[in-house]
Amino acid sequence: MPLYRDEAVVLRTHKLGEADRIVTLLSREHGKIRAVAKGVRRTSSRFGARLEPFMVVDAQFYEGRSLDIVQQAETLGAYGGDIVGDYASYTAANAMVETADRLTDDGNSLQQYLLLVGALRSLARREHPAGLTLDSYLLRSLAIAGWAPSFGDCAVTGAPGPHSAFVVQLGGVVADAVAPPGSPRLDAATLALLGALLSGDWPVAEAADERTRSQATGVIAAYAQFHLERGLRSLEHVERAGGPR
Amino acid sequence: MYEGIVQELIDELGRLPGIGPKSAQRIAFHIVQTQSFDVTRLADILREVRDKVRFCSICGNVSEQETCSICRDPRRSPATICVVEEAKDVVAIERTREFRGLYHVLGGAISPIDGIGPDDLRIRELVQRLADGTVTEVIIATDPNLEGEATATYLTRLLVQPGLRVTRLASGLPVGGDLEYADEVTLGRAFEGRRLVES
Ligand SMILES: [Zn+2]
């Protein structure tokens, strides 16, 4: 099948030659796609802004030897424009697409696709604070990838919670009996917030105070960096509420 | 693969931005085959450019002196600064002959996924240039793509202060195109940036 069509979200782009770009997309059914968009950097390009990061498109591709070629693209969700209007949302979206890029390959990607599109849409609509949307996305995308952290029962023995020792390397909270000495401890409010972010319980998540949110952010960042080899480059640039103006 | 030194030349050329393997091969064979091609002159210029050209200490534009010819030109207005991503954008705007102020070259756009944050660009230098109140307008002329827009968002928020006008280059429909081919973002921007034609 030299031609195929799919819905996809643009993760990132790289310049190629004079006026082209290599576009990396996460598709609904074809996993991650790397395709050349010809002439896209010319101001007269018929693609316009359709193949910019965070855009969701219905696209037709021509299957090439190493890279595919984007033939047509129609917009399904123009989230990029709204996301760049808010700097915190932009930095959060960067961390999301970088995570999606790292967690997916050519294989089945439907769950990751739906999660990412939902999160970008939520950022564009300013449904929740950008930092919370990102934190929830990170936990849920890692969970889909098979690294669901435990915030209740012990991640090692399964002993019913609550437990307070949190060990990234062991997969979440662990019972005192198996916690290595000096393990960091999390308070009940932080664990409740983490659980809410993982399950998508927004009323609980948004009720958390600043201090609890920043605790949870630190835990999630450590957890994500541990599971994604080489870490996420964009995470250190993410602007958090009350961050540098 | 070609023999030894020819392949080395192709490899070196292929490392240059915008030159793919095919172009590298074409240029290499042009150099090898064309007797009239002055190799010495090209080699000399490459060496000279490396030795002489640096970045203007005020605006970051390329320059053969401590400051560039635009910053040194007394006819240019110091009240307006146009902020661009790259030195080649200065050339593009100069070609229009529309702008008579000064420039500030950021050295790129904010792109966290590439590890580039505000501190990696010449943003602190821009803020310093605004400190004495001479500048009354900053025109943000970053690229009309996602990273350029995000950089404009960041700068706008950072620079807003009494007595300073912060403007953004209008973006919208490309001249010479058909409306029906415009994408949603471009068309949306064109509506935002519409202007009065009759009053
Ligand atoms: Zn200068």
Tab-separated table of C-alpha atoms and ligand atoms in Angstrom:
chain	number	residue	atom	x	y	z
A	1	MET	CA	0.000	0.000	0.000
A	2	PRO	CA	1.942	2.962	-1.237
A	3	LEU	CA	-0.815	5.377	-0.105
A	4	TYR	CA	-2.425	5.455	3.296
A	5	ARG	CA	-4.576	7.829	5.275
A	6	ASP	CA	-4.822	8.345	9.023
A	7	GLU	CA	-5.541	10.850	11.747
A	8	ALA	CA	-2.397	12.083	13.420
A	9	VAL	CA	-1.007	14.675	15.798
A	10	VAL	CA	2.222	16.493	14.922
A	11	LEU	CA	4.881	15.891	17.582
A	12	ARG	CA	7.807	17.812	16.156
A	13	THR	CA	9.411	19.019	12.964
A	14	HIS	CA	12.938	19.285	11.615
A	15	LYS	CA	14.104	21.484	8.777
A	16	LEU	CA	15.143	19.619	5.655
A	17	GLY	CA	16.911	21.226	2.726
A	18	GLU	CA	15.763	24.605	1.464
A	19	ALA	CA	12.054	24.591	2.135
A	20	ASP	CA	11.002	21.147	3.400
A	21	ARG	CA	10.481	19.699	6.827
A	22	ILE	CA	10.591	16.231	8.280
A	23	VAL	CA	7.421	15.953	10.348
A	24	THR	CA	7.110	13.411	13.156
A	25	LEU	CA	3.496	12.484	13.829
A	26	LEU	CA	1.729	10.118	16.194
A	27	SER	CA	-1.112	8.517	14.301
A	28	ARG	CA	-4.241	6.747	15.385
A	29	GLU	CA	-3.568	3.451	13.621
A	30	HIS	CA	-0.096	3.558	12.076
A	31	GLY	CA	1.971	4.347	15.151
A	32	LYS	CA	4.618	6.988	14.807
A	33	ILE	CA	5.139	8.347	11.299
A	34	ARG	CA	8.125	10.284	9.991
A	35	ALA	CA	7.264	12.012	6.763
A	36	VAL	CA	8.582	14.759	4.528
A	37	ALA	CA	6.380	17.806	3.979
A	38	LYS	CA	7.622	19.357	0.774
A	39	GLY	CA	7.794	23.132	0.450
A	40	VAL	CA	6.123	23.585	3.841
A	41	ARG	CA	8.467	26.406	4.906
A	42	ARG	CA	7.524	28.604	1.961
A	43	THR	CA	4.946	31.201	2.943
A	44	SER	CA	2.944	30.106	-0.095
A	45	SER	CA	2.807	26.455	0.988
A	46	ARG	CA	-0.630	24.895	0.730
A	47	PHE	CA	0.047	23.139	4.040
A	48	GLY	CA	0.190	26.502	5.864
A	49	ALA	CA	0.245	25.916	9.609
A	50	ARG	CA	-1.401	22.485	9.346
A	51	LEU	CA	1.816	20.577	9.949
A	52	GLU	CA	3.095	22.570	12.913
A	53	PRO	CA	3.543	20.853	16.287
A	54	PHE	CA	0.355	20.215	18.330
A	55	MET	CA	-1.877	20.239	15.237
A	56	VAL	CA	-4.203	17.297	14.695
A	57	VAL	CA	-4.738	16.415	11.048
A	58	ASP	CA	-6.453	13.964	8.763
A	59	ALA	CA	-3.602	13.263	6.384
A	60	GLN	CA	-2.712	11.199	3.384
A	61	PHE	CA	0.790	9.786	3.122
A	62	TYR	CA	2.791	8.196	0.379
A	63	GLU	CA	4.906	5.369	1.673
A	64	GLY	CA	8.577	5.953	0.877
A	65	ARG	CA	11.665	3.834	1.389
A	66	SER	CA	12.996	5.524	4.517
A	67	LEU	CA	10.653	8.469	4.978
A	68	ASP	CA	7.035	8.792	3.905
A	69	ILE	CA	5.724	11.883	2.122
A	70	VAL	CA	2.769	13.958	3.291
A	71	GLN	CA	0.455	14.407	0.329
A	72	GLN	CA	-2.543	16.122	1.879
A	73	ALA	CA	-3.495	17.349	5.326
A	74	GLU	CA	-6.803	18.655	6.637
A	75	THR	CA	-7.067	20.153	10.108
A	76	LEU	CA	-9.042	18.267	12.743
A	77	GLY	CA	-7.801	20.259	15.742
A	78	ALA	CA	-5.933	23.554	15.409
A	79	TYR	CA	-4.541	23.578	18.938
A	80	GLY	CA	-1.153	25.126	18.171
A	81	GLY	CA	-2.419	28.692	17.858
A	82	ASP	CA	-4.157	28.674	21.240
A	83	ILE	CA	-1.314	26.846	22.963
A	84	VAL	CA	1.391	29.319	21.902
A	85	GLY	CA	-0.716	32.211	23.177
A	86	ASP	CA	0.135	31.100	26.717
A	87	TYR	CA	3.773	30.428	27.549
A	88	ALA	CA	3.096	27.918	30.339
A	89	SER	CA	0.844	25.943	27.985
A	90	TYR	CA	3.510	26.016	25.269
A	91	THR	CA	6.210	24.627	27.543
A	92	ALA	CA	3.821	21.986	28.923
A	93	ALA	CA	2.843	20.929	25.391
A	94	ASN	CA	6.522	20.587	24.483
A	95	ALA	CA	7.072	18.179	27.366
A	96	MET	CA	3.978	16.205	26.312
A	97	VAL	CA	4.985	15.714	22.690
A	98	GLU	CA	8.545	14.855	23.704
A	99	THR	CA	7.158	12.197	26.061
A	100	ALA	CA	4.835	10.830	23.384
A	101	ASP	CA	7.743	10.706	20.945
A	102	ARG	CA	9.782	8.662	23.400
A	103	LEU	CA	7.010	6.286	24.469
A	104	THR	CA	5.802	5.280	21.010
A	105	ASP	CA	7.150	3.493	17.946
A	106	ASP	CA	5.736	2.053	14.732
A	107	GLY	CA	3.366	-0.196	16.636
A	108	ASN	CA	-0.072	0.193	18.167
A	109	SER	CA	-0.533	3.703	19.448
A	110	LEU	CA	-4.268	4.317	19.732
A	111	GLN	CA	-4.323	4.850	23.508
A	112	GLN	CA	-1.306	7.167	23.453
A	113	TYR	CA	-2.804	9.039	20.502
A	114	LEU	CA	-6.131	9.610	22.228
A	115	LEU	CA	-4.451	10.639	25.481
A	116	LEU	CA	-2.182	13.162	23.771
A	117	VAL	CA	-4.910	14.694	21.619
A	118	GLY	CA	-7.136	15.027	24.696
A	119	ALA	CA	-4.357	16.679	26.692
A	120	LEU	CA	-3.469	19.145	23.915
A	121	ARG	CA	-7.133	20.015	23.429
A	122	SER	CA	-7.440	20.617	27.166
A	123	LEU	CA	-4.385	22.897	27.132
A	124	ALA	CA	-5.707	24.846	24.147
A	125	ARG	CA	-9.049	25.359	25.895
A	126	ARG	CA	-7.385	26.292	29.205
A	127	GLU	CA	-9.556	23.722	30.968
A	128	HIS	CA	-7.114	23.251	33.850
A	129	PRO	CA	-3.842	24.875	34.946
A	130	ALA	CA	-1.211	23.875	32.349
A	131	GLY	CA	1.103	22.322	34.963
A	132	LEU	CA	-1.631	19.993	36.258
A	133	THR	CA	-2.577	18.955	32.721
A	134	LEU	CA	1.055	18.090	32.025
A	135	ASP	CA	1.494	16.178	35.295
A	136	SER	CA	-1.654	14.159	34.671
A	137	TYR	CA	-0.559	13.471	31.088
A	138	LEU	CA	2.876	12.241	32.214
A	139	LEU	CA	1.423	9.795	34.749
A	140	ARG	CA	-1.185	8.468	32.354
A	141	SER	CA	1.132	8.108	29.367
A	142	LEU	CA	3.646	6.223	31.528
A	143	ALA	CA	0.793	4.036	32.793
A	144	ILE	CA	-0.230	3.195	29.208
A	145	ALA	CA	3.410	2.334	28.505
A	146	GLY	CA	3.238	-0.214	31.328
A	147	TRP	CA	4.767	1.852	34.118
A	148	ALA	CA	1.714	2.728	36.172
A	149	PRO	CA	2.954	3.995	39.535
A	150	SER	CA	1.225	2.909	42.730
A	151	PHE	CA	0.078	5.626	45.137
A	152	GLY	CA	-1.979	3.350	47.411
A	153	ASP	CA	-0.944	-0.256	47.906
A	154	CYS	CA	2.716	-1.235	48.250
A	155	ALA	CA	4.305	-1.456	44.795
A	156	VAL	CA	6.446	-4.406	45.919
A	157	THR	CA	4.361	-6.573	48.240
A	158	GLY	CA	0.869	-5.362	47.414
A	159	ALA	CA	0.224	-4.684	51.093
A	160	PRO	CA	-2.794	-2.377	51.358
A	161	GLY	CA	-1.988	1.317	51.887
A	162	PRO	CA	-1.683	3.964	52.928
A	163	HIS	CA	2.114	3.973	52.763
A	164	SER	CA	4.286	7.086	52.783
A	165	ALA	CA	7.686	5.897	51.523
A	166	PHE	CA	7.964	6.661	47.797
A	167	VAL	CA	10.669	4.911	45.785
A	168	VAL	CA	10.815	5.753	42.089
A	169	GLN	CA	12.911	2.675	41.288
A	170	LEU	CA	10.385	0.348	42.960
A	171	GLY	CA	7.365	1.786	41.140
A	172	GLY	CA	5.657	3.971	43.717
A	173	VAL	CA	4.808	3.846	47.414
A	174	VAL	CA	6.169	0.882	49.356
A	175	ALA	CA	5.444	-0.589	52.798
A	176	ASP	CA	7.874	0.408	55.545
A	177	ALA	CA	9.052	-3.226	55.736
A	178	VAL	CA	10.547	-3.048	52.240
A	179	ALA	CA	11.410	0.669	52.049
A	180	PRO	CA	15.166	1.264	51.763
A	181	PRO	CA	16.512	3.391	54.622
A	182	GLY	CA	16.247	7.120	53.932
A	183	SER	CA	13.434	6.749	51.353
A	184	PRO	CA	11.610	10.024	50.723
A	185	ARG	CA	8.217	10.293	52.418
A	186	LEU	CA	5.089	11.792	50.910
A	187	ASP	CA	2.220	13.250	52.927
A	188	ALA	CA	-1.381	12.176	52.469
A	189	ALA	CA	-2.354	15.304	50.515
A	190	THR	CA	0.397	14.776	47.929
A	191	LEU	CA	-0.535	11.097	47.509
A	192	ALA	CA	-4.188	12.071	47.086
A	193	LEU	CA	-3.236	14.578	44.395
A	194	LEU	CA	-1.023	12.057	42.589
A	195	GLY	CA	-3.846	9.519	42.616
A	196	ALA	CA	-6.269	12.125	41.288
A	197	LEU	CA	-3.898	13.106	38.471
A	198	LEU	CA	-3.453	9.464	37.490
A	199	SER	CA	-7.197	8.800	37.412
A	200	GLY	CA	-8.164	12.176	35.948
A	201	ASP	CA	-10.161	13.305	38.995
A	202	TRP	CA	-9.991	17.059	38.255
A	203	PRO	CA	-12.118	18.427	41.127
A	204	VAL	CA	-9.718	16.791	43.621
A	205	ALA	CA	-6.618	17.778	41.637
A	206	GLU	CA	-7.628	21.433	41.314
A	207	ALA	CA	-8.452	21.684	45.009
A	208	ALA	CA	-4.827	20.945	45.962
A	209	ASP	CA	-2.778	23.865	47.280
A	210	GLU	CA	0.408	25.195	45.640
A	211	ARG	CA	2.786	23.414	47.980
A	212	THR	CA	1.120	20.042	47.401
A	213	ARG	CA	1.118	20.624	43.638
A	214	SER	CA	4.809	21.382	43.567
A	215	GLN	CA	5.533	18.277	45.682
A	216	ALA	CA	3.569	16.148	43.213
A	217	THR	CA	5.296	17.804	40.250
A	218	GLY	CA	8.687	16.874	41.697
A	219	VAL	CA	7.629	13.246	42.226
A	220	ILE	CA	6.190	12.963	38.700
A	221	ALA	CA	9.265	14.549	37.103
A	222	ALA	CA	11.552	12.106	38.932
A	223	TYR	CA	9.321	9.185	37.955
A	224	ALA	CA	9.203	10.230	34.283
A	225	GLN	CA	12.935	10.927	34.065
A	226	PHE	CA	13.662	7.507	35.573
A	227	HIS	CA	11.541	5.622	33.031
A	228	LEU	CA	12.511	7.613	29.955
A	229	GLU	CA	16.141	6.936	29.174
A	230	ARG	CA	18.236	10.072	28.736
A	231	GLY	CA	15.490	12.105	30.423
A	232	LEU	CA	13.242	14.734	28.881
A	233	ARG	CA	14.987	17.828	27.561
A	234	SER	CA	11.915	20.015	27.695
A	235	LEU	CA	11.030	19.327	31.320
A	236	GLU	CA	13.518	21.805	32.786
A	237	HIS	CA	12.038	24.576	30.636
A	238	VAL	CA	8.447	23.971	31.715
A	239	GLU	CA	7.016	27.071	33.315
A	240	ARG	CA	5.065	26.359	36.472
A	241	ALA	CA	2.498	28.575	38.149
A	242	GLY	CA	4.325	31.343	40.004
A	243	GLY	CA	7.479	30.566	38.040
A	244	PRO	CA	9.705	33.168	36.398
A	245	ARG	CA	7.631	35.884	34.744
B	1	MET	CA	31.181	5.632	-2.702
B	2	TYR	CA	33.930	7.394	-4.600
B	3	GLU	CA	37.665	7.102	-4.130
B	4	GLY	CA	39.381	8.757	-1.159
B	5	ILE	CA	39.561	12.499	-1.383
B	6	VAL	CA	36.552	13.012	-3.682
B	7	GLN	CA	34.378	11.172	-1.195
B	8	GLU	CA	35.882	13.264	1.621
B	9	LEU	CA	34.857	16.424	-0.246
B	10	ILE	CA	31.328	15.069	-0.772
B	11	ASP	CA	31.100	14.202	2.942
B	12	GLU	CA	32.268	17.681	4.011
B	13	LEU	CA	29.853	19.447	1.664
B	14	GLY	CA	27.063	17.170	2.848
B	15	ARG	CA	27.573	18.415	6.406
B	16	LEU	CA	26.479	21.918	5.360
B	17	PRO	CA	22.875	22.915	6.136
B	18	GLY	CA	20.467	22.475	3.249
B	19	ILE	CA	22.825	20.277	1.228
B	20	GLY	CA	21.742	16.695	0.801
B	21	PRO	CA	23.892	13.839	-0.570
B	22	LYS	CA	22.849	14.513	-4.184
B	23	SER	CA	23.668	18.231	-4.050
B	24	ALA	CA	26.962	17.484	-2.307
B	25	GLN	CA	27.879	15.130	-5.133
B	26	ARG	CA	26.923	17.670	-7.787
B	27	ILE	CA	28.973	20.456	-6.158
B	28	ALA	CA	31.965	18.152	-5.648
B	29	PHE	CA	32.020	17.140	-9.307
B	30	HIS	CA	31.609	20.732	-10.393
B	31	ILE	CA	34.723	21.610	-8.381
B	32	VAL	CA	36.658	18.622	-9.742
B	33	GLN	CA	35.669	19.030	-13.390
B	34	THR	CA	35.391	22.782	-13.992
B	35	GLN	CA	38.809	24.191	-14.822
B	36	SER	CA	37.618	27.816	-14.610
B	37	PHE	CA	36.352	27.367	-11.058
B	38	ASP	CA	38.640	29.379	-8.742
B	39	VAL	CA	39.256	27.051	-5.825
B	40	THR	CA	41.857	29.309	-4.238
B	41	ARG	CA	39.497	32.238	-4.047
B	42	LEU	CA	36.775	30.161	-2.364
B	43	ALA	CA	39.282	28.731	0.115
B	44	ASP	CA	40.631	32.210	0.902
B	45	ILE	CA	37.178	33.669	1.470
B	46	LEU	CA	36.193	30.822	3.754
B	47	ARG	CA	39.315	31.429	5.845
B	48	GLU	CA	38.789	35.200	5.849
B	49	VAL	CA	35.155	34.937	6.910
B	50	ARG	CA	36.187	32.749	9.816
B	51	ASP	CA	38.876	35.211	10.885
B	52	LYS	CA	37.053	38.497	10.393
B	53	VAL	CA	33.342	38.043	10.903
B	54	ARG	CA	31.918	38.115	14.402
B	55	PHE	CA	28.723	39.240	16.050
B	56	CYS	CA	27.818	42.858	16.777
B	57	SER	CA	28.233	43.489	20.497
B	58	ILE	CA	25.008	45.525	20.568
B	59	CYS	CA	22.483	43.730	18.366
B	60	GLY	CA	24.040	40.330	17.601
B	61	ASN	CA	23.993	40.839	13.827
B	62	VAL	CA	27.011	39.591	11.848
B	63	SER	CA	29.707	42.239	11.576
B	64	GLU	CA	33.315	42.719	10.614
B	65	GLN	CA	33.796	45.202	13.435
B	66	GLU	CA	32.922	45.409	17.136
B	67	THR	CA	29.517	46.806	16.131
B	68	CYS	CA	27.622	46.299	12.883
B	69	SER	CA	27.050	48.894	10.156
B	70	ILE	CA	23.381	49.320	11.142
B	71	CYS	CA	24.131	50.045	14.801
B	72	ARG	CA	26.854	52.529	13.726
B	73	ASP	CA	24.610	54.359	11.228
B	74	PRO	CA	23.568	57.724	12.768
B	75	ARG	CA	20.592	58.008	10.385
B	76	ARG	CA	18.871	54.991	11.959
B	77	SER	CA	16.364	55.712	14.702
B	78	PRO	CA	17.437	54.404	18.128
B	79	ALA	CA	13.835	54.634	19.362
B	80	THR	CA	12.695	51.460	17.614
B	81	ILE	CA	14.141	47.966	17.883
B	82	CYS	CA	13.047	45.141	15.627
B	83	VAL	CA	13.601	41.727	17.233
B	84	VAL	CA	14.416	38.855	14.865
B	85	GLU	CA	15.542	35.247	15.276
B	86	GLU	CA	18.531	35.164	12.939
B	87	ALA	CA	20.915	37.559	11.192
B	88	LYS	CA	19.461	36.462	7.847
B	89	ASP	CA	16.127	37.939	8.941
B	90	VAL	CA	17.846	41.341	9.217
B	91	VAL	CA	18.803	41.018	5.560
B	92	ALA	CA	15.227	40.095	4.619
B	93	ILE	CA	13.754	43.109	6.418
B	94	GLU	CA	16.437	45.469	5.099
B	95	ARG	CA	15.462	44.462	1.564
B	96	THR	CA	11.985	45.927	2.130
B	97	ARG	CA	13.467	49.402	2.920
B	98	GLU	CA	10.463	49.860	5.231
B	99	PHE	CA	12.300	49.903	8.517
B	100	ARG	CA	14.692	52.642	9.713
B	101	GLY	CA	15.271	51.584	13.312
B	102	LEU	CA	17.732	49.151	14.885
B	103	TYR	CA	17.670	45.384	15.254
B	104	HIS	CA	18.147	42.783	17.929
B	105	VAL	CA	19.086	39.250	16.871
B	106	LEU	CA	17.978	36.598	19.382
B	107	GLY	CA	19.966	33.723	17.913
B	108	GLY	CA	16.948	31.413	17.513
B	109	ALA	CA	13.522	30.766	19.027
B	110	ILE	CA	12.403	29.202	22.302
B	111	SER	CA	12.016	25.461	21.732
B	112	PRO	CA	12.033	23.354	24.913
B	113	ILE	CA	11.932	20.072	22.980
B	114	ASP	CA	15.284	21.064	21.438
B	115	GLY	CA	16.547	22.103	24.856
B	116	ILE	CA	16.381	25.834	24.029
B	117	GLY	CA	14.909	28.043	26.739
B	118	PRO	CA	14.826	31.850	27.147
B	119	ASP	CA	18.272	31.880	28.804
B	120	ASP	CA	19.841	30.326	25.706
B	121	LEU	CA	18.847	33.314	23.562
B	122	ARG	CA	20.005	36.948	23.664
B	123	ILE	CA	16.958	38.025	25.652
B	124	ARG	CA	18.838	39.412	28.662
B	125	GLU	CA	20.806	41.643	26.278
B	126	LEU	CA	17.537	42.918	24.809
B	127	VAL	CA	16.182	43.827	28.227
B	128	GLN	CA	19.424	45.695	28.977
B	129	ARG	CA	19.071	47.724	25.774
B	130	LEU	CA	15.653	48.929	26.952
B	131	ALA	CA	16.864	50.063	30.365
B	132	ASP	CA	17.684	53.733	29.608
B	133	GLY	CA	14.318	54.598	28.041
B	134	THR	CA	15.627	55.559	24.596
B	135	VAL	CA	13.658	52.771	22.959
B	136	THR	CA	9.929	53.503	22.716
B	137	GLU	CA	8.846	50.644	20.440
B	138	VAL	CA	9.875	47.024	20.151
B	139	ILE	CA	8.670	45.245	17.024
B	140	ILE	CA	8.674	41.485	17.459
B	141	ALA	CA	9.493	39.920	14.088
B	142	THR	CA	10.079	36.298	15.041
B	143	ASP	CA	9.140	33.662	12.449
B	144	PRO	CA	5.407	33.154	11.871
B	145	ASN	CA	5.646	29.528	12.982
B	146	LEU	CA	4.889	27.838	16.278
B	147	GLU	CA	8.253	28.459	17.970
B	148	GLY	CA	8.362	32.035	16.691
B	149	GLU	CA	4.855	32.719	18.012
B	150	ALA	CA	5.696	31.208	21.406
B	151	THR	CA	8.838	33.345	21.593
B	152	ALA	CA	6.717	36.409	20.787
B	153	THR	CA	4.288	35.453	23.572
B	154	TYR	CA	7.167	35.174	26.036
B	155	LEU	CA	8.766	38.475	24.965
B	156	THR	CA	5.485	40.379	25.028
B	157	ARG	CA	4.825	39.367	28.609
B	158	LEU	CA	8.417	40.112	29.624
B	159	LEU	CA	8.736	43.501	27.942
B	160	VAL	CA	5.401	45.144	28.691
B	161	GLN	CA	6.163	48.290	30.671
B	162	PRO	CA	4.956	51.904	30.745
B	163	GLY	CA	6.325	54.033	27.926
B	164	LEU	CA	7.139	51.082	25.662
B	165	ARG	CA	5.025	49.978	22.733
B	166	VAL	CA	5.399	46.273	21.952
B	167	THR	CA	4.135	45.295	18.513
B	168	ARG	CA	4.144	42.106	16.468
B	169	LEU	CA	4.524	41.871	12.709
B	170	ALA	CA	1.140	41.230	11.125
B	171	SER	CA	0.696	37.735	9.806
B	172	GLY	CA	-2.014	36.547	7.528
B	173	LEU	CA	-2.687	35.632	3.961
B	174	PRO	CA	0.265	35.304	1.631
B	175	VAL	CA	0.053	37.736	-1.272
B	176	GLY	CA	-0.592	35.899	-4.531
B	177	GLY	CA	-2.504	32.989	-3.013
B	178	ASP	CA	-6.114	31.814	-3.083
B	179	LEU	CA	-8.214	32.292	0.056
B	180	GLU	CA	-9.655	28.778	-0.127
B	181	TYR	CA	-6.223	27.227	0.355
B	182	ALA	CA	-5.464	29.159	3.542
B	183	ASP	CA	-5.361	26.979	6.651
B	184	GLU	CA	-7.387	27.814	9.778
B	185	VAL	CA	-4.524	29.350	11.747
B	186	THR	CA	-3.408	31.624	8.916
B	187	LEU	CA	-6.954	32.669	8.132
B	188	GLY	CA	-7.646	33.275	11.836
B	189	ARG	CA	-4.566	35.498	12.100
B	190	ALA	CA	-5.618	37.399	9.017
B	191	PHE	CA	-8.981	38.159	10.666
B	192	GLU	CA	-7.285	39.272	13.890
B	193	GLY	CA	-4.948	41.551	11.978
B	194	ARG	CA	-7.597	43.060	9.660
B	195	ARG	CA	-7.364	46.795	9.193
B	196	LEU	CA	-9.664	49.657	8.309
B	197	VAL	CA	-9.669	50.507	4.608
B	198	GLU	CA	-12.230	53.292	4.703
B	199	SER	CA	-13.432	55.621	7.442
C	1	ZN	ZN	24.492	45.834	15.518
